[in-house]
Coordinates of C-alpha atoms and ligand atoms in Angstrom, one line a residue:
X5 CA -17.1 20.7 12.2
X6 CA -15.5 19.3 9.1
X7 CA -12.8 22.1 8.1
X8 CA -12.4 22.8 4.2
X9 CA -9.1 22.4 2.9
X10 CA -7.6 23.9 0.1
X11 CA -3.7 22.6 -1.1
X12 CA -2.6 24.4 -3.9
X13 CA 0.0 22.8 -6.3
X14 CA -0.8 19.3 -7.5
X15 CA 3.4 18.4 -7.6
X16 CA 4.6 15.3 -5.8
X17 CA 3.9 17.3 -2.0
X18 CA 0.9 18.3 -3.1
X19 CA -1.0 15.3 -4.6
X20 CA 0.8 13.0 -1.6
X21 CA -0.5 15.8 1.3
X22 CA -4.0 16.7 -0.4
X23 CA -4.7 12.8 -0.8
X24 CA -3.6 12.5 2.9
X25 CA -5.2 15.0 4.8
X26 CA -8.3 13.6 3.1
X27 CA -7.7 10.6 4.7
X28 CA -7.7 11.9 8.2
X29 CA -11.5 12.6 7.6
X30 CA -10.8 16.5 5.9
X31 CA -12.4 18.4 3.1
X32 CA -9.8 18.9 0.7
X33 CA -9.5 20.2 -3.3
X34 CA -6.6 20.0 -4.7
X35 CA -5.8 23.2 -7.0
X36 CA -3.7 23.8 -9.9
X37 CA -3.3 26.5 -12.6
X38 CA -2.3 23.4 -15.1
X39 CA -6.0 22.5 -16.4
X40 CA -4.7 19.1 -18.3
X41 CA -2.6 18.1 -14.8
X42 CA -6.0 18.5 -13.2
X43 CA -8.6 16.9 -15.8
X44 CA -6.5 14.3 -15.7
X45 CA -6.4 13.8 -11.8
X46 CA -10.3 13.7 -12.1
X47 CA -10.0 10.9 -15.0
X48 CA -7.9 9.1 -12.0
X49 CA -4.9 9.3 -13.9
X50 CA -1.9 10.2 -11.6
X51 CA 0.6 11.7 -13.0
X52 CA 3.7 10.7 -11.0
X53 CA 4.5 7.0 -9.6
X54 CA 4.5 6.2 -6.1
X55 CA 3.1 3.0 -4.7
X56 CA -0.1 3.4 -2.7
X57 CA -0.9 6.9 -4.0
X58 CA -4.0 5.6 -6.6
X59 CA -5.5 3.9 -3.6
X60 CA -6.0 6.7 -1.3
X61 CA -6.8 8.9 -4.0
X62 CA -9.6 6.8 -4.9
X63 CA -10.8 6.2 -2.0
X64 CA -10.8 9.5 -0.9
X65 CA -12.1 11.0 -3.6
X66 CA -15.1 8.0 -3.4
X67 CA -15.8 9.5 0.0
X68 CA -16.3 12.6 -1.5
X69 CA -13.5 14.2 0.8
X70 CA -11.3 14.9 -1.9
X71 CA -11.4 16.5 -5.3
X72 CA -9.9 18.8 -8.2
X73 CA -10.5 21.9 -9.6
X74 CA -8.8 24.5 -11.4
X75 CA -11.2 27.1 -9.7
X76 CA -8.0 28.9 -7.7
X77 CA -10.1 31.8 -6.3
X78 CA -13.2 30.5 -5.8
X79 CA -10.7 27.3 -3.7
X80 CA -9.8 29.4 -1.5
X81 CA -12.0 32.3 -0.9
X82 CA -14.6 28.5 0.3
X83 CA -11.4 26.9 2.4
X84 CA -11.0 27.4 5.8
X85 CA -7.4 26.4 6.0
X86 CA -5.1 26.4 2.7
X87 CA -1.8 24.7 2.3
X88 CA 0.6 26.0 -0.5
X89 CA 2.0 23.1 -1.9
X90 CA 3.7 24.5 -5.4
X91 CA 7.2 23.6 -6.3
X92 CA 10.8 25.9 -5.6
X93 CA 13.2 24.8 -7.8
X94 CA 16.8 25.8 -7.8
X95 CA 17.7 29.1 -9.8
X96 CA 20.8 29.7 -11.0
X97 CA 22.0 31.4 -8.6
X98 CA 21.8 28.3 -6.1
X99 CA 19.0 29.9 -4.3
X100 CA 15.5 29.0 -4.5
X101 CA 13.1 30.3 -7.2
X102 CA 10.2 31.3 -5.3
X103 CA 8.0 33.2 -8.1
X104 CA 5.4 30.6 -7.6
X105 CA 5.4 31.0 -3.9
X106 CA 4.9 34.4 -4.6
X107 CA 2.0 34.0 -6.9
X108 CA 0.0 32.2 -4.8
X109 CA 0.6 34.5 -2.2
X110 CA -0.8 37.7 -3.9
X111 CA -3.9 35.7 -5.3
X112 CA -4.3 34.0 -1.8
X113 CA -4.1 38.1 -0.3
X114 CA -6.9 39.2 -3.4
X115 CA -9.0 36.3 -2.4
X116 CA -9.0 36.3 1.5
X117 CA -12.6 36.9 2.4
X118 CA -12.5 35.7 6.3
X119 CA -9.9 34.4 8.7
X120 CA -7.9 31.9 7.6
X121 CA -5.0 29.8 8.0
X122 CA -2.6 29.9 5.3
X123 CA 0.1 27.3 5.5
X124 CA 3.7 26.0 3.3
X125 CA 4.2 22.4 3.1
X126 CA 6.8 23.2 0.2
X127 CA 10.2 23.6 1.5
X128 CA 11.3 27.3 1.2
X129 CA 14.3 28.8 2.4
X130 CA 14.4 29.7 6.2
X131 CA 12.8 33.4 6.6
X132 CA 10.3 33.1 3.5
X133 CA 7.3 32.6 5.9
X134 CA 8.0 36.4 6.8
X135 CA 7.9 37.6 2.8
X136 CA 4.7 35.3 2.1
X137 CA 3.0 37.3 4.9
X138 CA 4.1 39.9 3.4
X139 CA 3.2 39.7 0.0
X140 CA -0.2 38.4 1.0
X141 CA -0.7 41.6 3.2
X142 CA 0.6 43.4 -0.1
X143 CA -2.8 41.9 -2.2
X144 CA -5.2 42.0 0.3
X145 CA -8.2 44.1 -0.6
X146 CA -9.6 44.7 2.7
X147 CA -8.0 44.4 5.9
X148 CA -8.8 40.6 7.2
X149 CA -7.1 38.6 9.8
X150 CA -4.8 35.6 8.8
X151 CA -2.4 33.4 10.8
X152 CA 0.7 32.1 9.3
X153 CA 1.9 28.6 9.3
X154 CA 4.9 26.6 8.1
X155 CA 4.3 22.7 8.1
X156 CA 7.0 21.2 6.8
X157 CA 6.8 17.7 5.2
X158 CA 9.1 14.7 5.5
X159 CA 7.9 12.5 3.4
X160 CA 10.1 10.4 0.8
X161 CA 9.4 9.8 -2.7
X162 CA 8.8 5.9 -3.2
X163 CA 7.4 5.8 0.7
X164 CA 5.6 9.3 0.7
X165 CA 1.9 7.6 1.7
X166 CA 3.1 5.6 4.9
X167 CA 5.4 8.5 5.5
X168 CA 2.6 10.8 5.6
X169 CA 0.3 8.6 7.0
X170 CA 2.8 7.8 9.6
X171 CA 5.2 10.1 10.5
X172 CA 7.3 10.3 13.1
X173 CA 6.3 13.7 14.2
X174 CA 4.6 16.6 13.2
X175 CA 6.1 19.9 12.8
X176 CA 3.7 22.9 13.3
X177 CA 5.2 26.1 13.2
X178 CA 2.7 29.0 14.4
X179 CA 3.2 32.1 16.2
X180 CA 0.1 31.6 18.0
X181 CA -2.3 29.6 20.1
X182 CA -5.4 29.9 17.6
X183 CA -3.4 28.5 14.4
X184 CA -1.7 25.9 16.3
X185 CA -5.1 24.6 17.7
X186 CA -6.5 24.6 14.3
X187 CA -3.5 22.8 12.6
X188 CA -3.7 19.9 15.0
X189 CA -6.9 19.4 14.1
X190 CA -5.9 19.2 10.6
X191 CA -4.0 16.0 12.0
X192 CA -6.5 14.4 15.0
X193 CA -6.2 10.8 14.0
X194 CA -1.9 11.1 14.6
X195 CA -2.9 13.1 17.5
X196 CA -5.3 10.9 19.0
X197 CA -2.4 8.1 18.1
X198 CA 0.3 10.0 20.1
X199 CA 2.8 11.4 17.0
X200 CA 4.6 13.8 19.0
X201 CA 3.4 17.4 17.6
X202 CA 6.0 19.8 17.8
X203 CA 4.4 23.2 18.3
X204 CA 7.3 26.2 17.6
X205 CA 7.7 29.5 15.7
X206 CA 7.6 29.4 11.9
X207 CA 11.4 30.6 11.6
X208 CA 12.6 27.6 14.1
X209 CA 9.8 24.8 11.8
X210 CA 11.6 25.8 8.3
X211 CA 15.1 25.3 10.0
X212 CA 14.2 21.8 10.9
X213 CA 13.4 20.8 7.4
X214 CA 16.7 22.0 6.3
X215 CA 18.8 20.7 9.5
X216 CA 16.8 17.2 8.6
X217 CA 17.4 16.7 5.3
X218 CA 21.0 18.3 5.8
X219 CA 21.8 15.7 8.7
X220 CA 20.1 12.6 6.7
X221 CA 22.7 14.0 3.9
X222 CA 25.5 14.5 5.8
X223 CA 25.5 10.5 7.5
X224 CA 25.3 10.1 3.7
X225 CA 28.1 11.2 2.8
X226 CA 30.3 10.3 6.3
X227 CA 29.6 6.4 5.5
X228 CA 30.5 7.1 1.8
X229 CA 33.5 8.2 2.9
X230 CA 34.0 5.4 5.6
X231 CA 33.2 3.1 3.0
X232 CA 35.9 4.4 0.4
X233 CA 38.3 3.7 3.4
X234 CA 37.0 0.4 3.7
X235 CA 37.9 -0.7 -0.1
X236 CA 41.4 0.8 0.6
X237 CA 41.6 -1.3 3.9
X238 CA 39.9 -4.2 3.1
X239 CA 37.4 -3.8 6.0
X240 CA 33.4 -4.7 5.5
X241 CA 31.5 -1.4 5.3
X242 CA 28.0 -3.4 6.4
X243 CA 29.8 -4.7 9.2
X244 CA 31.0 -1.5 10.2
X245 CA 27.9 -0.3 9.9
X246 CA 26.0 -2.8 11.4
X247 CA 28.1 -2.2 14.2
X248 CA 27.8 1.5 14.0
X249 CA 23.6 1.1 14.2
X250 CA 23.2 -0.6 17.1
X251 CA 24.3 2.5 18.9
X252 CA 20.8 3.9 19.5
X253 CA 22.4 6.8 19.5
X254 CA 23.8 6.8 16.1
X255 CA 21.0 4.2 14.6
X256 CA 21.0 2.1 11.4
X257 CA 19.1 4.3 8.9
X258 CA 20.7 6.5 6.5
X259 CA 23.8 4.7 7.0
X260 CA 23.5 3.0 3.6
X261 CA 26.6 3.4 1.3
X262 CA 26.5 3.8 -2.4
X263 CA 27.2 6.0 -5.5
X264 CA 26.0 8.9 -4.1
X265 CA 22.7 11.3 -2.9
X266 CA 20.0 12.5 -5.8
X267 CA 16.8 13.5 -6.1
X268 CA 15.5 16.3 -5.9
X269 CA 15.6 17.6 -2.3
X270 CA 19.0 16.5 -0.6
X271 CA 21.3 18.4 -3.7
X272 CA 19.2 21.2 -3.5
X273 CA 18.5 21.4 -0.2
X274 CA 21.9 21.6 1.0
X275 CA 23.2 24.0 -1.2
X276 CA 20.4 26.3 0.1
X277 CA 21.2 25.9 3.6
X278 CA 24.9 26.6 2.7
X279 CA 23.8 29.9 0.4
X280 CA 21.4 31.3 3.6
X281 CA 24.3 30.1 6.2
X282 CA 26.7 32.3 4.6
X283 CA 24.3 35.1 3.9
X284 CA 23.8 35.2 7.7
X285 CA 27.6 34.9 8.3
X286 CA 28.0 31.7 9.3
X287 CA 30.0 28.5 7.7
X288 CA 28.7 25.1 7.3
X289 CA 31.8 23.9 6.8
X290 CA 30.1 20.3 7.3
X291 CA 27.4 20.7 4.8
X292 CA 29.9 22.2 2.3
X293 CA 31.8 19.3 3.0
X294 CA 28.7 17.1 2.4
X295 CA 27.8 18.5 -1.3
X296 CA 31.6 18.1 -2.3
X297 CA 31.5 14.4 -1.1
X298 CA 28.6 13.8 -2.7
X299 CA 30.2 15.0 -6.2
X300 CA 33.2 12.7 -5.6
X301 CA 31.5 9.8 -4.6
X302 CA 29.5 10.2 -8.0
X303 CA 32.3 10.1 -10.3
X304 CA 34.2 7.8 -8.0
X305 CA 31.6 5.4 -9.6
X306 CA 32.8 6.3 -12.9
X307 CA 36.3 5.5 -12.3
X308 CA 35.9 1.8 -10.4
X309 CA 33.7 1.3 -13.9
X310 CA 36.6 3.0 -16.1
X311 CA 38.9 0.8 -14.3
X312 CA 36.9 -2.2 -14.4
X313 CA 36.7 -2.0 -18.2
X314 CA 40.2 -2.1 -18.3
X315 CA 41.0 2.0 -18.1
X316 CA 39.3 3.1 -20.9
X317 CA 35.6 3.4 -22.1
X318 CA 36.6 3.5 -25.5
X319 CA 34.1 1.5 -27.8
X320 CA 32.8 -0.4 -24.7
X321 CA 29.4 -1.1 -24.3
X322 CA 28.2 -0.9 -20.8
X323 CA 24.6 -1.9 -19.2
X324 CA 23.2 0.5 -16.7
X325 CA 21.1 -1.4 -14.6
X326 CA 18.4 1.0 -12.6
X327 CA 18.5 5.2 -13.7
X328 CA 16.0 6.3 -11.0
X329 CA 17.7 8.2 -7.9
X330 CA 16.3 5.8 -5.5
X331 CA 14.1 2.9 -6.3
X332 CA 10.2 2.6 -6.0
X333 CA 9.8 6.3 -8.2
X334 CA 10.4 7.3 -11.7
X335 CA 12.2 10.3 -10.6
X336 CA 15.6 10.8 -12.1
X337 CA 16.7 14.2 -10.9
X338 CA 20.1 14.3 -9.6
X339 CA 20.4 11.0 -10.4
X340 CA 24.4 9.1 -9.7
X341 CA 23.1 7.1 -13.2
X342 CA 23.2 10.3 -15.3
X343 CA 26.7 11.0 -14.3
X344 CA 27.7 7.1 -14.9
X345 CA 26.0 7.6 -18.4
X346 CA 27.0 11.2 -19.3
X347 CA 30.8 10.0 -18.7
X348 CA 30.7 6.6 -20.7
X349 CA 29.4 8.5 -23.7
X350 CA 31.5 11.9 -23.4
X351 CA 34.7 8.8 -23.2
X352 CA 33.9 6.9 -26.3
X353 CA 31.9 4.4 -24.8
X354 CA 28.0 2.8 -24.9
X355 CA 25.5 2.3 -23.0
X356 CA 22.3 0.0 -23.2
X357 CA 20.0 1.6 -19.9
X358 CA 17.0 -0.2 -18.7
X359 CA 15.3 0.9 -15.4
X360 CA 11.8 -1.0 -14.6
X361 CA 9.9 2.5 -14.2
X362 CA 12.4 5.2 -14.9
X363 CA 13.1 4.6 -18.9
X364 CA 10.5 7.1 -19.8
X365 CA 11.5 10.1 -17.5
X366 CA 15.4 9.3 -18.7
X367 CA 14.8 9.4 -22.3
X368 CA 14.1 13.1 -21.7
X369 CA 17.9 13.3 -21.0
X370 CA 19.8 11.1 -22.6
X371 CA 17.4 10.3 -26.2
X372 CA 20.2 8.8 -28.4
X373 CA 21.1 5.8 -26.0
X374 CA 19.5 2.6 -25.8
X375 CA 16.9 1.8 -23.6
X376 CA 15.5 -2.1 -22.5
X377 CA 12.3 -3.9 -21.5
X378 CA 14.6 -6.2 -19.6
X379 CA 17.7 -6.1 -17.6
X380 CA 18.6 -9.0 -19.2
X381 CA 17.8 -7.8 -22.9
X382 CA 20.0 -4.5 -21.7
X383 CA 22.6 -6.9 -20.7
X384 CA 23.2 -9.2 -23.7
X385 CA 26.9 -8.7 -25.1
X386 CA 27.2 -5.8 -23.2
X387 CA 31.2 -5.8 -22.0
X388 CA 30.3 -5.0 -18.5
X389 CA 27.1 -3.8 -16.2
X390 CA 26.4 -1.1 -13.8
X391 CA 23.9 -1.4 -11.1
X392 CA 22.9 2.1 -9.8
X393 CA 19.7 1.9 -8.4
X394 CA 18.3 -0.6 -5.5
X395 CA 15.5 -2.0 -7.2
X396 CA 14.8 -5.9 -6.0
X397 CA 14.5 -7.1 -9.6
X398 CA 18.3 -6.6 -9.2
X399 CA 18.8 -8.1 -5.5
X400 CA 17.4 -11.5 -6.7
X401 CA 19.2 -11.5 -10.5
X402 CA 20.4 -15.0 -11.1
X403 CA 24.0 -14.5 -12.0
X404 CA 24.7 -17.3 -13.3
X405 CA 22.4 -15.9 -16.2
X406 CA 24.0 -12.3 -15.9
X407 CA 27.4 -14.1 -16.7
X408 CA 26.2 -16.2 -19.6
X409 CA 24.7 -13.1 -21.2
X410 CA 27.1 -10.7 -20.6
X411 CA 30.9 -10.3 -23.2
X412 CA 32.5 -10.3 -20.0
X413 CA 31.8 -10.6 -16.4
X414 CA 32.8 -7.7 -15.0
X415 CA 30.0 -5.9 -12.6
X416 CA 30.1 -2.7 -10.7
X417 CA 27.4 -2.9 -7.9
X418 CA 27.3 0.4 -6.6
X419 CA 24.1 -0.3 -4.3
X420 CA 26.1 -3.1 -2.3
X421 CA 22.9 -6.0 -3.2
X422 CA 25.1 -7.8 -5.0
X423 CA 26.8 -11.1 -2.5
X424 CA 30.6 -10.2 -2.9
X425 CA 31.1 -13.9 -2.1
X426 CA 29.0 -15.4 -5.3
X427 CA 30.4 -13.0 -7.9
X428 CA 34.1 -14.2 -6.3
X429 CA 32.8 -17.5 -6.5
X430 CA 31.3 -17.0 -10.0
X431 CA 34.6 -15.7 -11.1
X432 CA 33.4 -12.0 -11.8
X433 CA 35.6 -9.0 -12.0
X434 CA 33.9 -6.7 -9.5
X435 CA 33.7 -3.7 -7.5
X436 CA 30.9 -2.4 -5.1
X437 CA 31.2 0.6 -2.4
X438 CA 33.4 -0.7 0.6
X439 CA 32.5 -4.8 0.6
X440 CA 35.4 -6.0 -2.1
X441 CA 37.0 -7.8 0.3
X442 CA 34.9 -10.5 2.0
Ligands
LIG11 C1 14.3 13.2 1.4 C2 14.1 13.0 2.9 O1 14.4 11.7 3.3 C3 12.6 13.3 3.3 O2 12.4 13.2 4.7 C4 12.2 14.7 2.8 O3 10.8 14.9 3.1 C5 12.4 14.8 1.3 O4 13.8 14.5 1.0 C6 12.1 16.2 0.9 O5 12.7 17.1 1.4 O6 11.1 16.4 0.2 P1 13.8 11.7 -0.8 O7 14.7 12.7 -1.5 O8 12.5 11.4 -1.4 O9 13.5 12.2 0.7 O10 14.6 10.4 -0.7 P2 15.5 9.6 0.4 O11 15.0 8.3 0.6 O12 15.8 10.5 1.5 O13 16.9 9.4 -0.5 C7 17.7 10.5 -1.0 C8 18.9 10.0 -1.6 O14 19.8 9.4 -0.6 C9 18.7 8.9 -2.6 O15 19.6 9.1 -3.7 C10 19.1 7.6 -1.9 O16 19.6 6.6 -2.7 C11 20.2 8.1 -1.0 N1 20.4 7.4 0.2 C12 19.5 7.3 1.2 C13 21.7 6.7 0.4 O17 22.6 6.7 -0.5 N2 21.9 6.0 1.5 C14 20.9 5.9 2.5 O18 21.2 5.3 3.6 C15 19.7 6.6 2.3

């Protein structure tokens, strides 16, 4: 039988897992307290960027397996399994703001009518599967059976369809037989295709997220160090890291130098696991020593540009080429391009931004600089540039063009997709992250 779905929270998670689960042949609707955020999802209109998304909505929702609603109660009390999908940003405090957690738990508690499966895909810190039960115990009219589930989700912002259409594993923490049987189901076609399913207890599934995304950060910050060396040393940090990934046991991914970690799960992520290490007594000293890295490496980026400009930012106007964390999203949380820009203008200096998708979602920051249609338009007369995001508009720039345009050549690649051997050859004063020397 065709299970009903419910995922509450249309956020980035939630859209991404609602419009996927649909695809593996469920019943889903997709809640949300925010009516406009939900008319317009039945208009079609998406309201965050991310390449593949408007196809599998639309087909989904074509197939009448998926659709919207702002219907909360009535969501859940028809779902048979219900995914809580809403957002936990960082408090002030450094730990995570779960009052929305917490609200869908007591309405999920008032509207439980028969056994159900209630399950996080949001990433809350390690032990909250414990208080959800809890709280949903707390609202529950009459005494009905529920199993808990934590489900955490790995997918990446810019890749989060193929991620979640094809993950490498599954992660289903349930403290029972029933639940975990029902939860597969949830995901037969990656079942039927062999994705390993890793069945374990809710605590140990929310301490993979955070040892994930706290390892994937950490190699972050270890070859942004290595790199650093290699600028001082004059070795090739992509050869050394080629070299590095052919060890199968060390591998190539997330081995990728540059100015620094954003977005807005590896910062906050980290500093969570650090807060709920050291509430339970224990030090990680290498996650601490992650976040710190990640800092420097940030501003190290302002410095090779300060000193690229000649020491100073005074009066100089400089292009920042990309301002989205990562390329592929419009997301510019955490972004290394707000600390390039918030230290050129606190110094004195200019800036001309342009980012092909990430303009918009900047301006929200930074709404007295000066944003471009064009890199080259940012570019013009501008006395140096900064490249700070990955985007292939910038891998295939024709430099020759770049130089004619700009008042001086200087360039500060901090992604590495620049050829350190054209710029030489092209005359350009340059830096990148670990590949000066060539
Ligand atoms: C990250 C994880 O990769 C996902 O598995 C996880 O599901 C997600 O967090 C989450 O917890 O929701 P995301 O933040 O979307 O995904 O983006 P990543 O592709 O992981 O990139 C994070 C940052 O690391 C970016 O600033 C990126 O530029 C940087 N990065 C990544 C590097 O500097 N070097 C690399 O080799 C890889």
């Amino acid at each position: 039988m065709v299970k009903k779905i419910a995922v509450i929270g249309t956020g980035y998670v939630g859209i991404v897992s609602g419009a996927g689960i649909s695809d593996f042949g469920n019943k889903v609707t997709c809640v949300d307290i925010l009516e406009q955020k939900i008319q317009s999802l039945k208009n079609g209109i998406i309201p965050i960027y991310e390449p593949g998304l408007d196809e599998i909505v639309k087909r989904n929702v074509k197939a009448n397996r998926l659709d919207f609603s702002i219907q909360v109660s009535e969501t859940i009390q028809k779902s048979d399994i219900i995914f809580i999908a809403v957002g936990t940003p960082q408090a002030e405090n450094g730990h995570a703001d779960l009052s929305a957690i917490r609200a869908v738990s007591k309405t999920i508690g008032e509207n439980l009518n028969r056994y159900k499966v209630i399950c996080t895909k949001s990433t809350v810190p390690i032990g909250t599967g414990e208080n959800i039960i809890k709280w949903i115990k707390r609202s529950m009219k009459n005494k009905i059976e529920f199993d808990y589930v934590s489900n955490p989700e790995f997918l990446r912002e810019g890749s989060a369809v193929k991620d979640f259409l094809l993950p490498d594993r599954v992660v289903i923490g349930a403290n029972n037989d029933r639940a975990f049987k029902l939860m597969k189901d949830v995901y037969r076609p990656l079942y039927i295709n062999e994705t390993p399913m890793l069945h374990t207890n809710v605590i140990t599934a929310e301490m993979i997220k955070y040892a994930s995304n706290s390892f994937l950060a950490l190699k972050i910050s270890y070859i942004n160090e290595v790199a650093n060396l290699c600028d001082i040393v004059g070795a090739d940090i992509h050869q050394v890291t080629k070299g590095m990934g052919k060890d199968g046991r060390i591998s190539p991914k997330f081995l990728h130098p540059g100015p620094g970690f954003g977005g807005s799960c590896f910062p906050k992520d980290l500093n969570a696991f650090s807060i709920f290490s050291k509430d339970n007594g224990v030090e990680l000293r290498t996650i601490e020593a992650a976040i710190l890295t990640n800092l420097q490496q940030k501003i190290k980026m302002t410095n090779k540009m300060e000193t690229l400009v000649g020491g100073s930012f005074k009066n100089k106007k400089i292009a920042v080429l990309g301002l989205a964390f990562k390329s592929n999203t419009d997301d510019v949380r955490e972004s290394p391009a707000i600390t390039m820009i918030q230290t050129i203008i606190d110094n004195g200096g200019f800036v001309n931004a342009f980012d092909p998708i990430a303009n918009r979602t900047m301006k929200k920051i930074f709404p007295d600089i000066d944003y471009y249609t064009t890199w080259e338009d940012a570019c013009k007369n501008a006395d140096a540039v900064a490249i700070m995001t990955e985007w292939n508009e910038f891998r295939g720039m024709d430099l020759l063009l770049l130089k004619s345009l700009l008042k001086s050549a200087v360039v500060l690649d901090t992604r590495n997709i620049l050829n350190p051997k054209t710029l030489l050859e092209l005359n350009f004063n340059f830096d990148n992250v670990g590949r000066k020397v060539i």
